[in-house]
XYZ file of C-alpha atoms in Angstrom:
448
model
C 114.440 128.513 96.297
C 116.243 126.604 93.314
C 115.142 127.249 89.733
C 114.566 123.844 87.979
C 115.568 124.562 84.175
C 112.773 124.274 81.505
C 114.178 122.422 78.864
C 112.850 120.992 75.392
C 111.383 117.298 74.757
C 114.168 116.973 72.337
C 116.879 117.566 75.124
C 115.005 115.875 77.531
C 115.242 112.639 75.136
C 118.759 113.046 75.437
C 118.844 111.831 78.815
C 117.983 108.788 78.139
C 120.978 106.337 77.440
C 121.472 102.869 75.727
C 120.683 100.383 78.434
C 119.077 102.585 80.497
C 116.386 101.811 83.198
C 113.666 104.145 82.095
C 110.242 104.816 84.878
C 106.991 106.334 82.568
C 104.280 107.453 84.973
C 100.621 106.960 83.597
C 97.636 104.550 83.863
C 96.785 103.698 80.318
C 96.942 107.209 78.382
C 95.937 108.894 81.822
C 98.547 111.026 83.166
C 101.162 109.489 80.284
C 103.999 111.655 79.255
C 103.209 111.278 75.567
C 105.244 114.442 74.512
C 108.471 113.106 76.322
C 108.032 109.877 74.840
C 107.512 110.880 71.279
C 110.674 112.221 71.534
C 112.195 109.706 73.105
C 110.870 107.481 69.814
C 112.783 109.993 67.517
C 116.391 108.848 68.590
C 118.644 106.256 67.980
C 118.480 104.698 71.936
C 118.045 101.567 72.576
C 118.290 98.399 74.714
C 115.800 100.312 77.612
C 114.536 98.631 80.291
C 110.871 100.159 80.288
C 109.179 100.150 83.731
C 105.069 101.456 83.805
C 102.114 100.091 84.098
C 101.707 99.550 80.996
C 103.676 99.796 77.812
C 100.696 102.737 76.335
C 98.700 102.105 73.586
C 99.812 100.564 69.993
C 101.828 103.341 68.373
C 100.797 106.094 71.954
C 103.382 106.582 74.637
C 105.763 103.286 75.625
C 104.213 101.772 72.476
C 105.961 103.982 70.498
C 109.348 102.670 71.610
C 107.525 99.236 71.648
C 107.273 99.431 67.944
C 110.607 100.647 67.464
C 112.434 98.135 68.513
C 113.893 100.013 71.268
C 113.102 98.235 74.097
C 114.896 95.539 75.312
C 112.798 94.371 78.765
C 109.149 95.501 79.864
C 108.330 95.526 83.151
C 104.671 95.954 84.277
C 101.323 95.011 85.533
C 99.191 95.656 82.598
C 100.253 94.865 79.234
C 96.746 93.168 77.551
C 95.764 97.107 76.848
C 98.401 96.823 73.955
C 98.387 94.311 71.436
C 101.449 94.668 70.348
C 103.500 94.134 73.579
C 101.351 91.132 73.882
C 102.740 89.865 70.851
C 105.851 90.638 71.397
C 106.159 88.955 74.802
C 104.696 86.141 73.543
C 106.906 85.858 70.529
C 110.410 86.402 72.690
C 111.126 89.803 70.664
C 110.733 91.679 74.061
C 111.900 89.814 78.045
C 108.855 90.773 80.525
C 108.198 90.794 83.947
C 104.656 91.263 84.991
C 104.356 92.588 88.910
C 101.257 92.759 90.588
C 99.891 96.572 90.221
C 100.072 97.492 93.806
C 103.365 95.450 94.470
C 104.851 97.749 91.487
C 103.515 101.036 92.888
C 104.723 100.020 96.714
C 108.161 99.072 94.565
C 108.745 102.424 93.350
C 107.492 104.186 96.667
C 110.235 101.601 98.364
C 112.981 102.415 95.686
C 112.188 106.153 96.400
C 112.356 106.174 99.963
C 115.833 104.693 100.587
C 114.326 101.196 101.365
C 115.200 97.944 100.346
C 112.407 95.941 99.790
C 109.243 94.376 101.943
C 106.954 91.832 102.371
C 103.522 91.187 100.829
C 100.878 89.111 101.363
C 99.781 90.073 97.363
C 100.594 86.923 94.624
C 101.213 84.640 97.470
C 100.652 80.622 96.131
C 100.779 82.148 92.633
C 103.048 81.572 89.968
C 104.081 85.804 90.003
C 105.741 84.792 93.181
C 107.541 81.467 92.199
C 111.356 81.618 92.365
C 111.060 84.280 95.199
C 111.592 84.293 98.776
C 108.465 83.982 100.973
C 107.819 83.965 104.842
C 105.114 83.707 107.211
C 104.182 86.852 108.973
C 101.584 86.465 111.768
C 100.343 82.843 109.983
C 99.651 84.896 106.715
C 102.010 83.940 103.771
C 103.873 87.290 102.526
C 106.992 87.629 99.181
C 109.660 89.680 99.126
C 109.934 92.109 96.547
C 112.926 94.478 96.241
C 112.454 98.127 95.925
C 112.715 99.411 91.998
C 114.603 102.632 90.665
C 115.662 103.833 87.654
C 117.947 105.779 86.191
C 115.297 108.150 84.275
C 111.614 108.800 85.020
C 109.391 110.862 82.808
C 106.545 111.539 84.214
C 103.263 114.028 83.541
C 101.875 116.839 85.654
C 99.421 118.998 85.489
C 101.056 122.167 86.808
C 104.580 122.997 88.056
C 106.314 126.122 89.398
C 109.737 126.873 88.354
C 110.982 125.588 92.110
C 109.537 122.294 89.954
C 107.027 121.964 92.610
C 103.966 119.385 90.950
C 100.378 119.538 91.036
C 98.499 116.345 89.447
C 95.243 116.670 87.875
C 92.363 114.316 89.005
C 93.289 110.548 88.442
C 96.474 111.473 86.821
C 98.699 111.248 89.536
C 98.611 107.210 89.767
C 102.176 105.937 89.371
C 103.727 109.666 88.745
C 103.603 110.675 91.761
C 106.142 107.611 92.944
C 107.948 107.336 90.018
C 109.203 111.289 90.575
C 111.172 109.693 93.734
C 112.581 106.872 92.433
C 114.876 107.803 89.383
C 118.373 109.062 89.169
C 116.844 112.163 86.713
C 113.389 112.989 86.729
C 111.946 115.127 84.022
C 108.331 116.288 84.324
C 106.023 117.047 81.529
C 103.792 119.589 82.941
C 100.145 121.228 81.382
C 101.469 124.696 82.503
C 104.304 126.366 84.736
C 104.043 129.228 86.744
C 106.099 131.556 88.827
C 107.471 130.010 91.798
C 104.919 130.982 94.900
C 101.490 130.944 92.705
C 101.436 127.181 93.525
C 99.648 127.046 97.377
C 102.179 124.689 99.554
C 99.216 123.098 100.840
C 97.838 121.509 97.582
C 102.034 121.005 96.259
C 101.991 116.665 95.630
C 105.081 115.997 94.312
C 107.518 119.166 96.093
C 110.605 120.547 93.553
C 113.355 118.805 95.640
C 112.781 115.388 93.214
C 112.728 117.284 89.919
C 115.693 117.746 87.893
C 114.180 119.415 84.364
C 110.664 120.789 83.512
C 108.831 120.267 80.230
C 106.112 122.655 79.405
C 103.547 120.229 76.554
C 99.858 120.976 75.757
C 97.722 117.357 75.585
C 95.472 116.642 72.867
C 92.779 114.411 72.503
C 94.883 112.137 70.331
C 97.219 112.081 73.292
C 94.127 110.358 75.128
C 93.994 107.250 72.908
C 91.371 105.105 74.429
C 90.236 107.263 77.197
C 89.749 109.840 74.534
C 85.982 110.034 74.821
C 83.116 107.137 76.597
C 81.877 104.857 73.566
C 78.168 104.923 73.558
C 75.468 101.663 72.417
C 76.630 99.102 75.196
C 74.698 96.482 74.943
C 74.154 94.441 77.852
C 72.692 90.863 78.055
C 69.636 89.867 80.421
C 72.006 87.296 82.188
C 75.011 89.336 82.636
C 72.713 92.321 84.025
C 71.182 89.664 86.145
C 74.584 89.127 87.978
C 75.181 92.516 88.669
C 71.860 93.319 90.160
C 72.192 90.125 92.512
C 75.787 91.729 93.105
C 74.343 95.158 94.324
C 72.421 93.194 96.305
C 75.453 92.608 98.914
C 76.828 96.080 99.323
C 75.475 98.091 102.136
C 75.401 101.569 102.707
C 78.254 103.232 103.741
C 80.468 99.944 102.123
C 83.869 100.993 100.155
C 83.450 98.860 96.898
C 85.816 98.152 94.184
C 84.472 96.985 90.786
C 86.948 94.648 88.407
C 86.071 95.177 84.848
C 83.443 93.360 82.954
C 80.582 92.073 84.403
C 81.434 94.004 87.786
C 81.467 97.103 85.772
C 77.804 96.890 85.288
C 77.120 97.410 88.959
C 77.850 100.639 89.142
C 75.502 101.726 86.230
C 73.251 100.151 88.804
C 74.307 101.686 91.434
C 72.060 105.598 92.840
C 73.030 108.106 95.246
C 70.752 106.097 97.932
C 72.459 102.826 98.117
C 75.065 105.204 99.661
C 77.741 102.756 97.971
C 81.422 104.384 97.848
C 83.234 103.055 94.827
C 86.615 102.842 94.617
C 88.765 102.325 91.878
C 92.617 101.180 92.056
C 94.341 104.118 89.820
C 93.698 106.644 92.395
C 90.068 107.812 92.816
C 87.483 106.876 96.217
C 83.810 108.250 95.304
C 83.435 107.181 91.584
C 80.298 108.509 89.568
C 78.514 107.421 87.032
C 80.447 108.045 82.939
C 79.811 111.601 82.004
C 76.458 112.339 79.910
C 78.128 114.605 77.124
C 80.696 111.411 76.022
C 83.435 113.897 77.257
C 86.215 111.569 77.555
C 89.779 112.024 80.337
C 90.803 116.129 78.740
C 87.946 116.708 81.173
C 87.034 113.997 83.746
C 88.572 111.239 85.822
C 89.348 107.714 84.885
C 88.605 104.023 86.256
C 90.528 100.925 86.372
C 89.006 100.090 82.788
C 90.304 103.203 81.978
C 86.976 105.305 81.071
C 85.680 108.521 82.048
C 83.917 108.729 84.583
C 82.178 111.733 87.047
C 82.843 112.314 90.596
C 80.535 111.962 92.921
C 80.064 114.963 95.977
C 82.814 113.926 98.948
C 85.481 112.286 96.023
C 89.023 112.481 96.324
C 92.082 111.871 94.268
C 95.420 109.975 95.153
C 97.954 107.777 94.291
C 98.644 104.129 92.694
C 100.342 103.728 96.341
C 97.834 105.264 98.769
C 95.043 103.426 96.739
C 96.659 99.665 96.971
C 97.788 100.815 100.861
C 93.709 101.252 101.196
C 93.210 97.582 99.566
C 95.777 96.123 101.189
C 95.055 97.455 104.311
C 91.588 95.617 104.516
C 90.141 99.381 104.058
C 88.400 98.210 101.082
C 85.125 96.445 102.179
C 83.760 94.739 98.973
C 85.411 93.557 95.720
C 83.354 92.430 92.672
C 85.619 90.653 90.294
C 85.538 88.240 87.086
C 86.770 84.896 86.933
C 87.677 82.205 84.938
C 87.685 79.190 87.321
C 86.804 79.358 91.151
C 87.187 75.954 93.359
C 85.621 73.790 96.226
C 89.100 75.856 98.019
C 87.843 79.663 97.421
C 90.716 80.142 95.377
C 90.383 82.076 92.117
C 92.403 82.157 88.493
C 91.305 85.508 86.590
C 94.249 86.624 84.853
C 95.580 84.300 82.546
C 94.413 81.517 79.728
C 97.903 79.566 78.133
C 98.012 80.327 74.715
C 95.979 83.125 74.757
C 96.404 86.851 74.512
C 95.950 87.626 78.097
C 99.246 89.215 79.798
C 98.464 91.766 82.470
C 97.364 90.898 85.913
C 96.799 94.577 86.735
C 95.185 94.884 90.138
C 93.192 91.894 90.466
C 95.918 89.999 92.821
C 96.144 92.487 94.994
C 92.028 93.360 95.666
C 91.856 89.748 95.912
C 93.747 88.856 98.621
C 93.114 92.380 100.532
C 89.067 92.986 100.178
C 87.413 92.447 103.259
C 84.962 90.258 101.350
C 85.536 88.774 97.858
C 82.637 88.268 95.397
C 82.858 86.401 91.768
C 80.813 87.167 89.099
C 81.121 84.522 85.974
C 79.312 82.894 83.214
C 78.628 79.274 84.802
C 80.514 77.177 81.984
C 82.873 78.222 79.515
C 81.925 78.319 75.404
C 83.072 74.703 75.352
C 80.122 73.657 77.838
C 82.673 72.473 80.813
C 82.443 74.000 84.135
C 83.913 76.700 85.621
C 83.500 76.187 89.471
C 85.724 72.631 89.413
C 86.948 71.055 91.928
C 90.726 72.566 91.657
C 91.892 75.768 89.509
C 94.122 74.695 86.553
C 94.382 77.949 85.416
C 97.425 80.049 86.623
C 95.860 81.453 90.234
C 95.059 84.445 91.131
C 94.745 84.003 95.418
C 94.421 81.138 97.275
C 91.290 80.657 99.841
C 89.611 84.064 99.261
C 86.138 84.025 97.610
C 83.142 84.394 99.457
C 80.703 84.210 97.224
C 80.318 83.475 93.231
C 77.418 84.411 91.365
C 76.770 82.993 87.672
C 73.648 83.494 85.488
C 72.429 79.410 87.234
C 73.308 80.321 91.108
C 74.791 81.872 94.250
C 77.532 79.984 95.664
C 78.908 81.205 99.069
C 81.567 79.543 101.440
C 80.293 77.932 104.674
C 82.448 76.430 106.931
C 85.207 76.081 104.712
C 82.211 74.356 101.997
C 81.063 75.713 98.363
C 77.420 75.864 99.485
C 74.228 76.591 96.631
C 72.480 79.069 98.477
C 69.934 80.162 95.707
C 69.184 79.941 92.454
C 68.847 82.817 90.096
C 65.528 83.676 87.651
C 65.332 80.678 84.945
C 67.544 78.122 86.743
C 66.539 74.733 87.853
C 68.715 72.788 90.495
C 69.149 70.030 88.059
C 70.747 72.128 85.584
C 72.938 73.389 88.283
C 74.109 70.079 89.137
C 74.425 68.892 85.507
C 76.641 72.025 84.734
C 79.126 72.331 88.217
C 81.771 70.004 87.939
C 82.356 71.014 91.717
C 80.995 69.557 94.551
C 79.183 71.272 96.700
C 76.603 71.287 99.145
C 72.704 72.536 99.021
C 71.368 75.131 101.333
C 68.229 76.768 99.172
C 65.706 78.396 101.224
C-alpha cells in the first residue's frame, strides 16, 4: 500500500498557482479546510478561480482570500452567508457564477468520474439556465451542465490513514467527499492520522487512491464561525408559528420532509417522535433532530441547511452533497416546505432573488423545488409595501416553473386544482374579504 506524504499547511499552500482553479470542500464552516486556507491567505497567489459552496464566512475560510484580493472568479451556490462576496459581486470587484447546489455537487461527481457533463431537469425556465443548451427528455425540460475539475482541491476530513484513506465526520462530508475526485492535486486536512490498517475498509469514504498529500490540523471553535454554538431567545411571531403548524399538518407518518429555512424551519421545532416525520436536510443528513439542549454548536453535532446544530434522531445517517440531491432529485424526497417571495395563478415560484438587493445564493432551493414529490409555500401574504405576493405572474427572477401545490400565508391555504389557484381555507383571524382585498391573483373559492 502507498504512503501518502504528510506535509505542512505552509507547503501545501504552495500548490496552489496564479490562475489556478482551486475546489474547497465545506458547507458553510462545516467540514471547511480552514487551516489549508489560512495558509493559502498568507502568500502572494492570486487570480484563483474559487469553486465551493460558498466563499466561508467574512474573514473564515474562502473569505479569507475573498478579502485579499486574491480571487479573481467565485463559483458557487451560496454566497448570501458572506457579506462581503455579496458586495463584491455586486460591485464587479469579483466575476461569479452561481450553480444550483445539487447541479454543483453532481458537477464535481461528473468531473471526477471521467464524464462530460448531463442533463437536469434543476433551473429549467430560470434565468441560471439562460444562455445554455436545453432538451426535452421524456416531455420534462432538462440543461446541460458540463462536468467541473480543478486543478487543486483542499478539502477536510475527519480521519485519514497514511494509505490517505478518509473518514468524514457526521455532516462534514457534503461537497468533500466529491471534490477529493475531481482535482488534479488533492490535499486533505484531516482531525487525526493513523497507521495504515486501523481505519476498517468498510467505513473508508473517500479510499487513498484520490489523495496526493495529508495535512494533520486540530479545529477550534473559532474555526466554526457561525455554526460555532445554537443562539438561544428566538422569538417567534403568532402568525409565522401559525404557518408552520398548518404546515405539519400535511406531512404523514413515514413522509421524507425537507425544511427550507425560515418559516419552514419552525416546523420541525414542531415536529415529536410520533408524527413519525423523517427530515431531511440537503448537506448530507436523513433523520434530523431537534438543536441540541446544551447550545453545543458543530465541534460536537451535525448541521442543517441553515447551517445550525442540530441532534440526530435514532435510525439517522450521514452522506454526501451528491447522494442527498440524487435523493431530491430522484422524487425520493416526499415533502418540501419552502419560503417564497412571489407564487402565481401558474404554480411557479421566485425565492431566491430581489434586484438590488443583497440576496446572491440560490443554494438548494431550485433543485427541492422542481424534485419534491409535493411542493408547499409558506409566505407572509403581502410584502412590507402592502402589494401582493400571490400575483398573477412572478416578476421576480424564478425559481421553478409549475411546481407548487399548496401556499400557506398567515390569511389562507391556497392549493392547485385542476391546473387553478383554489382558497381552500382560511386561517384563525382571516376574513374572505380581506383575502380578496389583499391577493392580486385570481383564484377560485372552495371553503368548506
Amino acid at each position: 500500500m502507498k504512503t501518502v506524504p504528510q506535509i505542512t499547511t505552509e507547503q501545501a499552500a504552495a500548490f496552489v498557482k496564479d490562475g489556478d482553479i482551486l475546489l474547497q470542500g465545506g458547507f458553510g464552516m462545516t467540514g471547511n479546510p480552514v487551516h489549508l486556507m489560512d495558509a493559502l491567505s498568507k502568500t502572494e497567489t492570486k487570480n484563483i478561480t474559487f469553486i465551493g459552496n460558498n466563499v466561508g464566512e467574512a474573514g473564515i475560510g474562502g473569505g479569507r482570500l475573498l478579502r485579499n484580493g486574491q480571487l479573481k472568479k467565485m463559483i458557487g451556490s451560496f454566497f448570501t452567508s458572506n457579506p462581503e462576496a455579496v458586495k463584491a459581486a455586486q460591485d464587479g470587484i469579483v466575476e461569479y457564477e452561481l450553480i444550483p447546489q445539487g447541479t454543483l455537487a453532481e458537477a464535481l461527481r461528473a468531473g471526477g468520474a471521467g464524464i462530460g457533463g448531463f442533463y437536469t431537469p434543476t433551473a429549467a425556465g430560470t434565468p441560471i439556465a439562460e444562455g445554455k443548451e436545453t432538451k426535452i427528455i421524456d416531455g420534462v425540460e432538462q440543461v446541460f451542465v458540463k462536468g467541473i475539475r480543478g486543478n487543486v482541491a483542499f478539502i477536510r476530513a475527519w480521519k485519514a490513514d497514511t494509505a490517505g484513506n478518509l473518514i468524514y465526520r457526521m455532516t462534514e462530508q457534503n461537497f468533500n467527499r466529491a471534490m477529493a475526485t475531481a482535482a488534479d492535486l488533492v490535499i486533505a486536512e484531516v482531525e487525526e492520522i493513523v497507521a495504515e490498517g486501523a481505519l476498517d475498509p468498510n467505513y473508508i469514504h473517500t479510499p487513498g487512491c484520490y489523495i496526493d498529500y495529508l495535512v494533520q490540523a486540530t479545529l477550534t471553535l473559532e474555526d466554526l464561525g457561525s455554526s460555532a454554538s445554537v443562539s438561544k431567545g428566538k422569538k417567534v411571531s403568532e402568525d409565522r408559528m401559525n404557518m408552520a403548524k398548518r404546515a405539519l399538518q400535511e406531512l404523514k407518518k413515514g413522509d421524507v420532509v425537507n425544511l427550507g429555512i425560515g418559516i419552514p424551519t419552525l416546523v420541525a421545532d414542531l415536529i415529536t417522535p410520533k408524527h413519525g416525520v423523517i427530515l431531511h436536510t440537503e448537506n448530507g443528513m436523513l433523520g434530523v433532530g431537534p438543536e441540541p439542549v446544551d447550545g453545543g454548536g458543530a465541534m460536537n453535532y451535525p448541521v442543517n441547511a441553515g447551517k445550525i446544530p442540530v441532534t440526530a434522531v435514532p435510525g439517522s445517517s450521514y452522506f454526501d452533497s451528491a447522494d442527498s440531491f440524487a435523493m431530491i432529485r430522484g422524487k425520493h424526497v416526499d415533502i418540501a416546505v419552502m419560503g417564497g417571495l412571489e407564487v402565481d395563478e401558474h404554480a411557479n415560484l421566485a425565492n431566491w432573488a430581489v434586484p438590488g438587493q443583497p440576496l446572491l445564493g440560490v443554494g438548494g432551493a431550485m433543485d427541492l423545488a422542481s424534485g419534491a414529490k409535493t411542493l408547499i409555500i409558506t409566505m407572509n401574504h403581502n410584502n412590507r409595501d402592502g402589494s401582493s405576493k400571490i400575483v398573477p405572474t412572478c416578476t421576480l427572477p424564478l425559481t421553478t416553473l409549475g411546481s407548487v401545490d399548496m401556499v400557506i400565508t398567515e390569511l389562507a391555504v391556497f392549493k392547485y386544482i385542476d391546473d387553478k389557484l383554489t382558497l381552500i381555507e382560511l386561517m384563525p383571524g382571516a376574513t374572505l374579504e380581506e383575502v380578496r382585498e389583499r391577493t392580486e391573483a385570481k383564484f377560485v373559492e372552495q371553503l368548506a
